[in-house]
Short mmCIF file of N, CA and C in Angstrom, two decimals:
data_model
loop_
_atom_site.label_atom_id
_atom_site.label_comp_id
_atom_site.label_asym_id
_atom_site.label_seq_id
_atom_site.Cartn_x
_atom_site.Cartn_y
_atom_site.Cartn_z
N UNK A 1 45.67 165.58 84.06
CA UNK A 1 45.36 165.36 85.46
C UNK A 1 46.47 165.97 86.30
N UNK A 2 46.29 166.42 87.05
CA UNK A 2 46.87 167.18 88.27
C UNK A 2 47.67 166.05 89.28
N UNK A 3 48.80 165.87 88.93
CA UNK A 3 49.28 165.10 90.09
C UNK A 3 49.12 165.21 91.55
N UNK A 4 49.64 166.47 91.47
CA UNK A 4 49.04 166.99 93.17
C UNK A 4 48.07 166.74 93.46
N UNK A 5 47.29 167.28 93.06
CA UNK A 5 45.89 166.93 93.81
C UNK A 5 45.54 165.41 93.54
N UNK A 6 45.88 164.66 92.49
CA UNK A 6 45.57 163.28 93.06
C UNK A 6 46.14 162.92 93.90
N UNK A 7 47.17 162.99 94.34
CA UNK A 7 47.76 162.10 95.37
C UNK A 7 47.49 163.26 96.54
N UNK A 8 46.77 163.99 96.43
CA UNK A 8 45.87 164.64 98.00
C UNK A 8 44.52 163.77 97.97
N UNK A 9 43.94 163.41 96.65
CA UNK A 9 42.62 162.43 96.74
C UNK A 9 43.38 161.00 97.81
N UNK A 10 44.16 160.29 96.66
CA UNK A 10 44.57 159.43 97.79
C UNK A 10 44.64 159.53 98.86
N UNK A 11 45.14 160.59 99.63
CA UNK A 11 45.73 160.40 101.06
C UNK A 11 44.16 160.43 101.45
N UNK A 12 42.99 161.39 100.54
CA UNK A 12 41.85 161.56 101.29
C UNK A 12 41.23 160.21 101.27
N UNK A 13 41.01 159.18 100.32
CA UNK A 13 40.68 158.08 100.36
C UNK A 13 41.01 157.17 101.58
N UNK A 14 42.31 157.36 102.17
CA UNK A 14 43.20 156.20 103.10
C UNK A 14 42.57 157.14 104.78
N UNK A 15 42.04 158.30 104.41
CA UNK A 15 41.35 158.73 105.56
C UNK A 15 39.66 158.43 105.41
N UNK A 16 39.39 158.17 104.57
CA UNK A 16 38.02 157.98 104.35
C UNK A 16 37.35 159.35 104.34
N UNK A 17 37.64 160.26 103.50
CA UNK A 17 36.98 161.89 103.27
C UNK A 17 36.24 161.79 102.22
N UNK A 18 36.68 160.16 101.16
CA UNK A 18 35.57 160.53 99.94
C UNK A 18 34.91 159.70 99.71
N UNK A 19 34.00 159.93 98.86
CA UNK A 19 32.91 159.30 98.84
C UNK A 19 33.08 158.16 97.74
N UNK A 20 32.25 156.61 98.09
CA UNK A 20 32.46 156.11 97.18
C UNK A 20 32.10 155.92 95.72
N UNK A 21 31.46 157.09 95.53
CA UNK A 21 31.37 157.65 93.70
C UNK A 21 32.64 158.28 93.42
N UNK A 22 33.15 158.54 94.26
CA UNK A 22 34.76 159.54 93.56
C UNK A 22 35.86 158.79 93.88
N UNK A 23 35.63 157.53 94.39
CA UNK A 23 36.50 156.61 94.74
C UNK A 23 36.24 156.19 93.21
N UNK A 24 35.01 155.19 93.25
CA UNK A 24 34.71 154.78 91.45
C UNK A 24 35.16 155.47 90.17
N UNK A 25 35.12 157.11 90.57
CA UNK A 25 35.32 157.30 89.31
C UNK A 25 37.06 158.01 89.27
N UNK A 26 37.66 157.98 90.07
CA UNK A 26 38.64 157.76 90.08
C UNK A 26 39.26 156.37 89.61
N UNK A 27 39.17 155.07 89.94
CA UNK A 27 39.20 154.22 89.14
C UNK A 27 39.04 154.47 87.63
N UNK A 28 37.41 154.27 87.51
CA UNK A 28 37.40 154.58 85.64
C UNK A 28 38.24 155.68 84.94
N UNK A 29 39.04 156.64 85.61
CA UNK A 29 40.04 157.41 85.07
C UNK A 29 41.10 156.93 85.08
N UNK A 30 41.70 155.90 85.79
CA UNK A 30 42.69 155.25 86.34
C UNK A 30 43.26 154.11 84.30
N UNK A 31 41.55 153.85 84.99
CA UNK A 31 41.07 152.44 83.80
C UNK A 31 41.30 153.45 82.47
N UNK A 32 40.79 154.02 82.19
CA UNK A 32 40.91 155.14 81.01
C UNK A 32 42.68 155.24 80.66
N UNK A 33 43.30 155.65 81.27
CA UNK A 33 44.32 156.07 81.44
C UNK A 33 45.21 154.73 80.61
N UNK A 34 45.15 153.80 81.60
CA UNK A 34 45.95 152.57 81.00
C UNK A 34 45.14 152.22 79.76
N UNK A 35 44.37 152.08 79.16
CA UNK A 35 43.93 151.87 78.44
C UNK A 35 44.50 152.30 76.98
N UNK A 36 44.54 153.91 77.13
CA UNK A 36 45.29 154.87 76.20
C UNK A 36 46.27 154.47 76.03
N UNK A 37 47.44 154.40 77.18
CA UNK A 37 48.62 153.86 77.23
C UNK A 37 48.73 152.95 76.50
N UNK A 38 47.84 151.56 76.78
CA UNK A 38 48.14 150.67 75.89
C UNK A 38 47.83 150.13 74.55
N UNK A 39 46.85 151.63 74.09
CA UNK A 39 47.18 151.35 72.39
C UNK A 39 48.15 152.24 71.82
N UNK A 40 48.22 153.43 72.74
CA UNK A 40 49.79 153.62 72.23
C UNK A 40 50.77 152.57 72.24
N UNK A 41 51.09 152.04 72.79
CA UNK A 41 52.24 151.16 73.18
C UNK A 41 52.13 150.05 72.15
N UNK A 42 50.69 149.69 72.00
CA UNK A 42 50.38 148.73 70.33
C UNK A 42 50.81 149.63 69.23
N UNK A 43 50.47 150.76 69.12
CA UNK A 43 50.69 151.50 67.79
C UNK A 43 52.02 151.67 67.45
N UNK A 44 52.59 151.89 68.96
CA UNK A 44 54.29 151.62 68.98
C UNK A 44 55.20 150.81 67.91
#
C-alpha cells in the first residue's frame, strides 16, 4: 500500500470526496492488515 496516497484518501475522507464504499473498503484493508500483523506477532 502506498502511504502517500493513503493519507491523501484520508484527508479526502475528512473533506467528504469519498464515497462510502471506499470509506468501507478502506476499513476491510485496514482490518486485513492488523489481522496479518497479528499472526505474525503469534508466530513470533
Amino acid at each position: 500500500m502506498n502511504t502517500e496516497c493513503f493519507v491523501e484518501d484520508i484527508d479526502d475522507v475528512a473533506d467528504g470526496l469519498i464515497p462510502d464504499s471506499r470509506i468501507v473498503e478502506l476499513i476491510d484493508e485496514l482490518e486485513l492488515v492488523r489481522d496479518v500483523i497479528e499472526r505474525i506477532r503469534i508466530e513470533l
